[in-house]
Amino acid sequence: MEIKEEGTSEEGQHFLPAAQANDPEDIQFTSIQKIPNEPQLEFILACRDLVAPVSDRKLNTVVQISVIHPVEQTLTRYSSTEIVEGTKDPLFLTGVTFPPDYPIYEETRIKLTVYDVKDKSHDTRSFLGCASFKVGELLKSKEQLLSLSLRTSDGGKVVGTIEVSLVKMGEIEDGDTDHITTDVQGQKCALMYESTAPESLSGKENLPFMNAVLRNPVCKLYRFPTSDNKWMRIREQMSESILSFHIPKELISLHIKEDLCRNQELKELGDLSPHWDNLRKNVLSHCDQMVTMYQDILTELSKETGSSFKSSSSKGEKTLEFVPVNLHLQRMQVHSPHLKDALYDVITVGAPAAHFQGFKNGGLRKLLHRFETERRNTGYQFIYYSPENTAKAKEVLSSINQLQPLIATHADLLLTSASQRSPDSLKSSLKLLSEKTELFVHAFKDQLVRSALLALYTARPGGILKKPPSPNVSTEEKSTQHDTPQLRRQDSIPHHSDYDEEEWDRVWANVGKSLNCIIAKVDKLIERDSHNEEGAGGSSSKDGEADHTLEDSITSHPREDWYEQLHPLILTLKECMGEVVNRAKQSLTFVLLQELAYSLPQCLMLTLRRDIVFSQALAGLVCGFIIKLHTSLHDPGFLQQLHTVGLIVQYEGLLSTYSDEIGMLEDMAVGISDLRKVAFKITEATSNDVLPVLTGRREHYVVEVKLPATVFESLPLQIKEGQLLHVYPVLFNVGINEQQTLAERFGDVSLQESINQENFELVQEYYSIFMEKMPPDYISHFQEQTDLKGLLDNLHQNIQAKKRKNVEIMWLAATICRKLNGIRFTCCKSAKDRTSMSVTLEQCSILRDEHQLHKDFFIRALDCMRSRQTQGALNESDDPETGCLTDNKPTSRHFYPVALLLVSSHLLVVWLILSLALLLAKYQ
């Protein structure tokens, strides 16, 4: 409900000096000294000796904070405290914080208006009194505390006192909470207080790194008592991520590049029979349309400026399909009196799903299964290759494109070393060449290439099989291969009756034999050179016969030109490799043609849908990985786990298994599973551009994360050398809304059950790898601190129990993830109501279980974190869920006033009816 503010912009001028109100241009405003990326001003409030309008009434007090801007001379409602019930001396839990970019100066005046809330359900409140102060007065006050008299609207009667206490960054308050002795319901609340950032979070060298990821932070500060009556300080922060748009743009660019390359390879397949040629033309036509669509989407995304996240109201927009919904970091930072400071991060995001495509026919999980079933039963027009074979074909093609230029480069380096006649350099170059060539040869061992060659031959005009005897190629004959005529390029793909089934084996094996010739030649050259050096350095005391022998040896082996010796062999290697690449590329491209040719345009639409869902999931994953890396850079155990095992990434899904949300869950399950194709690599930033870079193809992506030089140097050697870092994504879903109640009573929840069971097995697999690969001393310490095996058993039991709305699954999975240093995600349809309620409940549970939050404060802390009133009355353009994409400002989603009624479906129905009635009354 809208707060009825009795003040107006004219009333705001009443609190300003005349010169400031009339001539703002002539005044020089004084900026507040602040720490970079930290709030400019923070203070807490408390009231004393409030006078109730009626003597026998207990006050329910709330304070409205407004800002009187010295330039505009207008009063703007900024935020509110929570409501404290039943006391005339309220201590408010929620403080006031002004972010770094807020236009506030020492001359800015803050107005505090105190209300008595008579009926919270209808937001009926009466004015008690108000006071105001300049920011400079608070900053320069003794002990940085102001005690202001609250007066009525006419400025006459004093109705109490309000205290304003400045919160300093890094300040720690002494004392305990014994002075808070009033009853729990009416008063027992804590002052909010500031929390300082750990050293690893406030280092100046890391600011560009984090600024490249997070934007527009919204902060809340609290102070709660612990069970032993000591103060515990909490800072809560929500931030947008610029990666919401950056990663989709990077990914779409890769898709365009990959699809253009595939289209070109289809065109270069050569002559095909009329049937296959017509199919190819049809495929190319549709593929060109898809590329044009991707290019148009990329162009539109490049035009987006302003907000760095996509609101839920935009989730159905076609141009924003690839962008995740409401991607934010939700961070809770805790400073306990006895425990080590702790950070708890959760990435909140709307479930990755293709909303614009719709869910009439289900989501990806169902659509892909149906598509593969129909393909498997296809008619004579197509050759069926399983998804595994199709993926293998793409993998081999990618290996070809990567390894061929690398081998050519290393071969040229070998010749350069030979021309310099450097044995050490020659050995080093040969080692690199051998490693890459062996990988190249190994890539073609799969039977798929041979069968694809045969299939391609039958698709040629007039293709006829025959199997002539194959001549043997001896090692001696191959050792002089540079003198042997090579196969001509036009013969690389056999035609008509010239096809030989065993020819591929010979051509493929020739690459390895060519490498063996090069190795033998290099060894021989180095051996001769060492003999010559030993002979030249022999003692002069040797007899004449020995000198004569050496002279004959030098005469018979004049100083050799290593380059001339190796150059023909290198040419032979390149030619053999070219033959293999040409044959393999065309045959495997023919395999991909089979997948594309079936059921156009359904196949391409499925690819588009999968790309959309994966893009949303990947943007969140990259954001979460960078945040986790940044906060754990000073943890040696985490860094060792990162390169030894990898990170577990746990997604908490709150989607129901009813109506459209079934399709969303099916999309989400496939999108998160596809994240297994992603690996990370950490590099040193060489410029101010520290945004992550994405490389790869649809079956395998590498995200390059850049770190400042000083930070990069502190990393383990394996990470600095470019080792790929892997992630293990898992999804656990528990529907909790009223639609899930309908699904459990009248529908089907088997999708949720199968997803949870499958992902539990993945968690067990990760745990086994973790226990196997981590050092024994780390494991022993880890087992002393955590009963992870017991948590896993408990999780398995809850999954098997098939209990309705079993939220224990979510809490256990989240706990296991945190214990394993994982990355946490919470998702629902739009990452608003259900997500915010889950996150705040988790935060308060952590404070209770890990930081000894006083038991009487659990509900109060939970209500305060969930209250939207603490953000004040927002205009439509201030709400990220109602404003436009380019103009809206972030507001912490967990401040939405939606009650998460998990206990009873009947209460849900009542709440929905009341909400509808209030909505209708508002617009009448």
PDB file of N, CA and C in Angstrom, residues 477-534:
ATOM      1  N   GLU A 477      60.412 -48.205 -47.179  1.00  0.00           N
ATOM      2  CA  GLU A 477      59.862 -47.419 -48.277  1.00  0.00           C
ATOM      3  C   GLU A 477      59.380 -46.062 -47.763  1.00  0.00           C
ATOM      4  N   LYS A 478      58.813 -46.066 -46.538  1.00  0.00           N
ATOM      5  CA  LYS A 478      58.286 -44.815 -46.007  1.00  0.00           C
ATOM      6  C   LYS A 478      59.397 -43.884 -45.572  1.00  0.00           C
ATOM      7  N   SER A 479      60.567 -44.423 -45.223  1.00  0.00           N
ATOM      8  CA  SER A 479      61.662 -43.571 -44.761  1.00  0.00           C
ATOM      9  C   SER A 479      62.144 -42.629 -45.847  1.00  0.00           C
ATOM     10  N   THR A 480      61.881 -42.980 -47.102  1.00  0.00           N
ATOM     11  CA  THR A 480      62.236 -42.086 -48.208  1.00  0.00           C
ATOM     12  C   THR A 480      60.971 -41.557 -48.865  1.00  0.00           C
ATOM     13  N   GLN A 481      59.979 -41.254 -48.016  1.00  0.00           N
ATOM     14  CA  GLN A 481      58.673 -40.887 -48.539  1.00  0.00           C
ATOM     15  C   GLN A 481      58.700 -39.569 -49.284  1.00  0.00           C
ATOM     16  N   HIS A 482      59.714 -38.727 -48.987  1.00  0.00           N
ATOM     17  CA  HIS A 482      59.764 -37.463 -49.693  1.00  0.00           C
ATOM     18  C   HIS A 482      60.072 -37.659 -51.170  1.00  0.00           C
ATOM     19  N   ASP A 483      60.542 -38.869 -51.531  1.00  0.00           N
ATOM     20  CA  ASP A 483      60.767 -39.174 -52.935  1.00  0.00           C
ATOM     21  C   ASP A 483      59.586 -39.906 -53.563  1.00  0.00           C
ATOM     22  N   THR A 484      58.582 -40.258 -52.725  1.00  0.00           N
ATOM     23  CA  THR A 484      57.449 -41.039 -53.222  1.00  0.00           C
ATOM     24  C   THR A 484      56.331 -40.109 -53.666  1.00  0.00           C
ATOM     25  N   PRO A 485      55.756 -40.336 -54.842  1.00  0.00           N
ATOM     26  CA  PRO A 485      54.646 -39.476 -55.289  1.00  0.00           C
ATOM     27  C   PRO A 485      53.481 -39.561 -54.290  1.00  0.00           C
ATOM     28  N   GLN A 486      52.892 -38.401 -53.995  1.00  0.00           N
ATOM     29  CA  GLN A 486      51.781 -38.335 -53.042  1.00  0.00           C
ATOM     30  C   GLN A 486      50.456 -38.414 -53.781  1.00  0.00           C
ATOM     31  N   LEU A 487      49.415 -38.767 -53.035  1.00  0.00           N
ATOM     32  CA  LEU A 487      48.069 -38.785 -53.608  1.00  0.00           C
ATOM     33  C   LEU A 487      47.661 -37.381 -54.015  1.00  0.00           C
ATOM     34  N   ARG A 488      47.025 -37.266 -55.153  1.00  0.00           N
ATOM     35  CA  ARG A 488      46.575 -35.963 -55.603  1.00  0.00           C
ATOM     36  C   ARG A 488      45.340 -35.533 -54.821  1.00  0.00           C
ATOM     37  N   ARG A 489      45.168 -34.177 -54.651  1.00  0.00           N
ATOM     38  CA  ARG A 489      44.054 -33.659 -53.884  1.00  0.00           C
ATOM     39  C   ARG A 489      42.714 -34.085 -54.464  1.00  0.00           C
ATOM     40  N   GLN A 490      42.614 -34.130 -55.808  1.00  0.00           N
ATOM     41  CA  GLN A 490      41.324 -34.481 -56.402  1.00  0.00           C
ATOM     42  C   GLN A 490      40.939 -35.934 -56.165  1.00  0.00           C
ATOM     43  N   ASP A 491      41.892 -36.741 -55.686  1.00  0.00           N
ATOM     44  CA  ASP A 491      41.575 -38.136 -55.399  1.00  0.00           C
ATOM     45  C   ASP A 491      41.248 -38.358 -53.924  1.00  0.00           C
ATOM     46  N   SER A 492      41.174 -37.252 -53.119  1.00  0.00           N
ATOM     47  CA  SER A 492      41.020 -37.431 -51.682  1.00  0.00           C
ATOM     48  C   SER A 492      39.703 -38.100 -51.329  1.00  0.00           C
ATOM     49  N   ILE A 493      38.646 -37.816 -52.086  1.00  0.00           N
ATOM     50  CA  ILE A 493      37.378 -38.521 -51.885  1.00  0.00           C
ATOM     51  C   ILE A 493      37.148 -39.410 -53.096  1.00  0.00           C
ATOM     52  N   PRO A 494      37.091 -40.725 -52.911  1.00  0.00           N
ATOM     53  CA  PRO A 494      36.994 -41.631 -54.050  1.00  0.00           C
ATOM     54  C   PRO A 494      35.672 -41.490 -54.767  1.00  0.00           C
ATOM     55  N   HIS A 495      35.701 -41.722 -56.062  1.00  0.00           N
ATOM     56  CA  HIS A 495      34.507 -41.636 -56.895  1.00  0.00           C
ATOM     57  C   HIS A 495      34.330 -42.941 -57.662  1.00  0.00           C
ATOM     58  N   HIS A 496      33.088 -43.220 -57.951  1.00  0.00           N
ATOM     59  CA  HIS A 496      32.725 -44.352 -58.810  1.00  0.00           C
ATOM     60  C   HIS A 496      33.369 -45.645 -58.318  1.00  0.00           C
ATOM     61  N   SER A 497      34.005 -46.345 -59.231  1.00  0.00           N
ATOM     62  CA  SER A 497      34.529 -47.664 -58.881  1.00  0.00           C
ATOM     63  C   SER A 497      35.951 -47.599 -58.355  1.00  0.00           C
ATOM     64  N   ASP A 498      36.461 -46.405 -58.070  1.00  0.00           N
ATOM     65  CA  ASP A 498      37.835 -46.289 -57.572  1.00  0.00           C
ATOM     66  C   ASP A 498      37.932 -46.426 -56.069  1.00  0.00           C
ATOM     67  N   TYR A 499      36.797 -46.641 -55.425  1.00  0.00           N
ATOM     68  CA  TYR A 499      36.822 -46.619 -53.959  1.00  0.00           C
ATOM     69  C   TYR A 499      37.480 -47.879 -53.405  1.00  0.00           C
ATOM     70  N   ASP A 500      38.322 -47.688 -52.418  1.00  0.00           N
ATOM     71  CA  ASP A 500      39.006 -48.780 -51.743  1.00  0.00           C
ATOM     72  C   ASP A 500      38.738 -48.629 -50.253  1.00  0.00           C
ATOM     73  N   GLU A 501      38.058 -49.584 -49.651  1.00  0.00           N
ATOM     74  CA  GLU A 501      37.680 -49.484 -48.241  1.00  0.00           C
ATOM     75  C   GLU A 501      38.890 -49.399 -47.333  1.00  0.00           C
ATOM     76  N   GLU A 502      40.007 -49.991 -47.706  1.00  0.00           N
ATOM     77  CA  GLU A 502      41.185 -50.001 -46.846  1.00  0.00           C
ATOM     78  C   GLU A 502      42.126 -48.826 -47.127  1.00  0.00           C
ATOM     79  N   GLU A 503      41.783 -48.026 -48.116  1.00  0.00           N
ATOM     80  CA  GLU A 503      42.674 -46.918 -48.446  1.00  0.00           C
ATOM     81  C   GLU A 503      42.735 -45.903 -47.306  1.00  0.00           C
ATOM     82  N   TRP A 504      41.610 -45.709 -46.620  1.00  0.00           N
ATOM     83  CA  TRP A 504      41.601 -44.766 -45.509  1.00  0.00           C
ATOM     84  C   TRP A 504      42.608 -45.163 -44.444  1.00  0.00           C
ATOM     85  N   ASP A 505      42.690 -46.461 -44.141  1.00  0.00           N
ATOM     86  CA  ASP A 505      43.647 -46.910 -43.129  1.00  0.00           C
ATOM     87  C   ASP A 505      45.077 -46.565 -43.536  1.00  0.00           C
ATOM     88  N   ARG A 506      45.376 -46.720 -44.816  1.00  0.00           N
ATOM     89  CA  ARG A 506      46.736 -46.416 -45.279  1.00  0.00           C
ATOM     90  C   ARG A 506      47.020 -44.915 -45.208  1.00  0.00           C
ATOM     91  N   VAL A 507      46.053 -44.111 -45.656  1.00  0.00           N
ATOM     92  CA  VAL A 507      46.263 -42.656 -45.639  1.00  0.00           C
ATOM     93  C   VAL A 507      46.387 -42.141 -44.206  1.00  0.00           C
ATOM     94  N   TRP A 508      45.537 -42.670 -43.349  1.00  0.00           N
ATOM     95  CA  TRP A 508      45.573 -42.237 -41.946  1.00  0.00           C
ATOM     96  C   TRP A 508      46.874 -42.658 -41.279  1.00  0.00           C
ATOM     97  N   ALA A 509      47.334 -43.894 -41.572  1.00  0.00           N
ATOM     98  CA  ALA A 509      48.566 -44.391 -40.965  1.00  0.00           C
ATOM     99  C   ALA A 509      49.791 -43.663 -41.499  1.00  0.00           C
ATOM    100  N   ASN A 510      49.704 -43.108 -42.703  1.00  0.00           N
ATOM    101  CA  ASN A 510      50.850 -42.408 -43.280  1.00  0.00           C
ATOM    102  C   ASN A 510      51.266 -41.196 -42.458  1.00  0.00           C
ATOM    103  N   VAL A 511      50.334 -40.580 -41.756  1.00  0.00           N
ATOM    104  CA  VAL A 511      50.685 -39.431 -40.912  1.00  0.00           C
ATOM    105  C   VAL A 511      51.621 -39.876 -39.799  1.00  0.00           C
ATOM    106  N   GLY A 512      51.278 -40.984 -39.135  1.00  0.00           N
ATOM    107  CA  GLY A 512      52.137 -41.489 -38.084  1.00  0.00           C
ATOM    108  C   GLY A 512      53.487 -41.946 -38.598  1.00  0.00           C
ATOM    109  N   LYS A 513      53.474 -42.569 -39.776  1.00  0.00           N
ATOM    110  CA  LYS A 513      54.745 -43.025 -40.341  1.00  0.00           C
ATOM    111  C   LYS A 513      55.633 -41.843 -40.733  1.00  0.00           C
ATOM    112  N   SER A 514      55.006 -40.776 -41.249  1.00  0.00           N
ATOM    113  CA  SER A 514      55.780 -39.588 -41.579  1.00  0.00           C
ATOM    114  C   SER A 514      56.422 -38.985 -40.338  1.00  0.00           C
ATOM    115  N   LEU A 515      55.672 -38.974 -39.231  1.00  0.00           N
ATOM    116  CA  LEU A 515      56.227 -38.463 -37.986  1.00  0.00           C
ATOM    117  C   LEU A 515      57.395 -39.333 -37.526  1.00  0.00           C
ATOM    118  N   ASN A 516      57.256 -40.658 -37.642  1.00  0.00           N
ATOM    119  CA  ASN A 516      58.347 -41.551 -37.245  1.00  0.00           C
ATOM    120  C   ASN A 516      59.608 -41.290 -38.071  1.00  0.00           C
ATOM    121  N   CYS A 517      59.426 -41.005 -39.350  1.00  0.00           N
ATOM    122  CA  CYS A 517      60.586 -40.685 -40.197  1.00  0.00           C
ATOM    123  C   CYS A 517      61.289 -39.427 -39.714  1.00  0.00           C
ATOM    124  N   ILE A 518      60.476 -38.410 -39.325  1.00  0.00           N
ATOM    125  CA  ILE A 518      61.057 -37.160 -38.835  1.00  0.00           C
ATOM    126  C   ILE A 518      61.810 -37.402 -37.530  1.00  0.00           C
ATOM    127  N   ILE A 519      61.224 -38.195 -36.650  1.00  0.00           N
ATOM    128  CA  ILE A 519      61.881 -38.486 -35.365  1.00  0.00           C
ATOM    129  C   ILE A 519      63.199 -39.210 -35.599  1.00  0.00           C
ATOM    130  N   ALA A 520      63.165 -40.207 -36.490  1.00  0.00           N
ATOM    131  CA  ALA A 520      64.393 -40.963 -36.776  1.00  0.00           C
ATOM    132  C   ALA A 520      65.471 -40.064 -37.380  1.00  0.00           C
ATOM    133  N   LYS A 521      65.062 -39.183 -38.279  1.00  0.00           N
ATOM    134  CA  LYS A 521      66.027 -38.291 -38.911  1.00  0.00           C
ATOM    135  C   LYS A 521      66.624 -37.320 -37.892  1.00  0.00           C
ATOM    136  N   VAL A 522      65.819 -36.763 -37.017  1.00  0.00           N
ATOM    137  CA  VAL A 522      66.323 -35.832 -36.005  1.00  0.00           C
ATOM    138  C   VAL A 522      67.296 -36.538 -35.072  1.00  0.00           C
ATOM    139  N   ASP A 523      66.928 -37.746 -34.629  1.00  0.00           N
ATOM    140  CA  ASP A 523      67.831 -38.493 -33.751  1.00  0.00           C
ATOM    141  C   ASP A 523      69.168 -38.764 -34.436  1.00  0.00           C
ATOM    142  N   LYS A 524      69.104 -39.081 -35.706  1.00  0.00           N
ATOM    143  CA  LYS A 524      70.331 -39.385 -36.453  1.00  0.00           C
ATOM    144  C   LYS A 524      71.202 -38.149 -36.615  1.00  0.00           C
ATOM    145  N   LEU A 525      70.575 -37.008 -36.882  1.00  0.00           N
ATOM    146  CA  LEU A 525      71.334 -35.770 -37.046  1.00  0.00           C
ATOM    147  C   LEU A 525      72.000 -35.351 -35.739  1.00  0.00           C
ATOM    148  N   ILE A 526      71.267 -35.460 -34.660  1.00  0.00           N
ATOM    149  CA  ILE A 526      71.829 -35.072 -33.359  1.00  0.00           C
ATOM    150  C   ILE A 526      72.949 -36.025 -32.958  1.00  0.00           C
ATOM    151  N   GLU A 527      72.765 -37.302 -33.239  1.00  0.00           N
ATOM    152  CA  GLU A 527      73.798 -38.282 -32.896  1.00  0.00           C
ATOM    153  C   GLU A 527      75.088 -38.007 -33.673  1.00  0.00           C
ATOM    154  N   ARG A 528      74.959 -37.730 -34.956  1.00  0.00           N
ATOM    155  CA  ARG A 528      76.151 -37.422 -35.754  1.00  0.00           C
ATOM    156  C   ARG A 528      76.823 -36.161 -35.248  1.00  0.00           C
ATOM    157  N   ASP A 529      76.039 -35.182 -34.886  1.00  0.00           N
ATOM    158  CA  ASP A 529      76.613 -33.921 -34.419  1.00  0.00           C
ATOM    159  C   ASP A 529      77.372 -34.115 -33.119  1.00  0.00           C
ATOM    160  N   SER A 530      76.830 -34.941 -32.233  1.00  0.00           N
ATOM    161  CA  SER A 530      77.530 -35.195 -30.964  1.00  0.00           C
ATOM    162  C   SER A 530      78.823 -35.959 -31.189  1.00  0.00           C
ATOM    163  N   HIS A 531      78.819 -36.905 -32.152  1.00  0.00           N
ATOM    164  CA  HIS A 531      80.057 -37.627 -32.468  1.00  0.00           C
ATOM    165  C   HIS A 531      81.117 -36.679 -33.012  1.00  0.00           C
ATOM    166  N   ASN A 532      80.725 -35.779 -33.874  1.00  0.00           N
ATOM    167  CA  ASN A 532      81.672 -34.827 -34.439  1.00  0.00           C
ATOM    168  C   ASN A 532      82.264 -33.936 -33.362  1.00  0.00           C
ATOM    169  N   GLU A 533      81.418 -33.511 -32.404  1.00  0.00           N
ATOM    170  CA  GLU A 533      81.914 -32.648 -31.332  1.00  0.00           C
ATOM    171  C   GLU A 533      82.897 -33.395 -30.442  1.00  0.00           C
ATOM    172  N   GLU A 534      82.570 -34.685 -30.153  1.00  0.00           N
ATOM    173  CA  GLU A 534      83.480 -35.476 -29.332  1.00  0.00           C
ATOM    174  C   GLU A 534      84.810 -35.680 -30.037  1.00  0.00           C
TER     175      GLU A 534
END
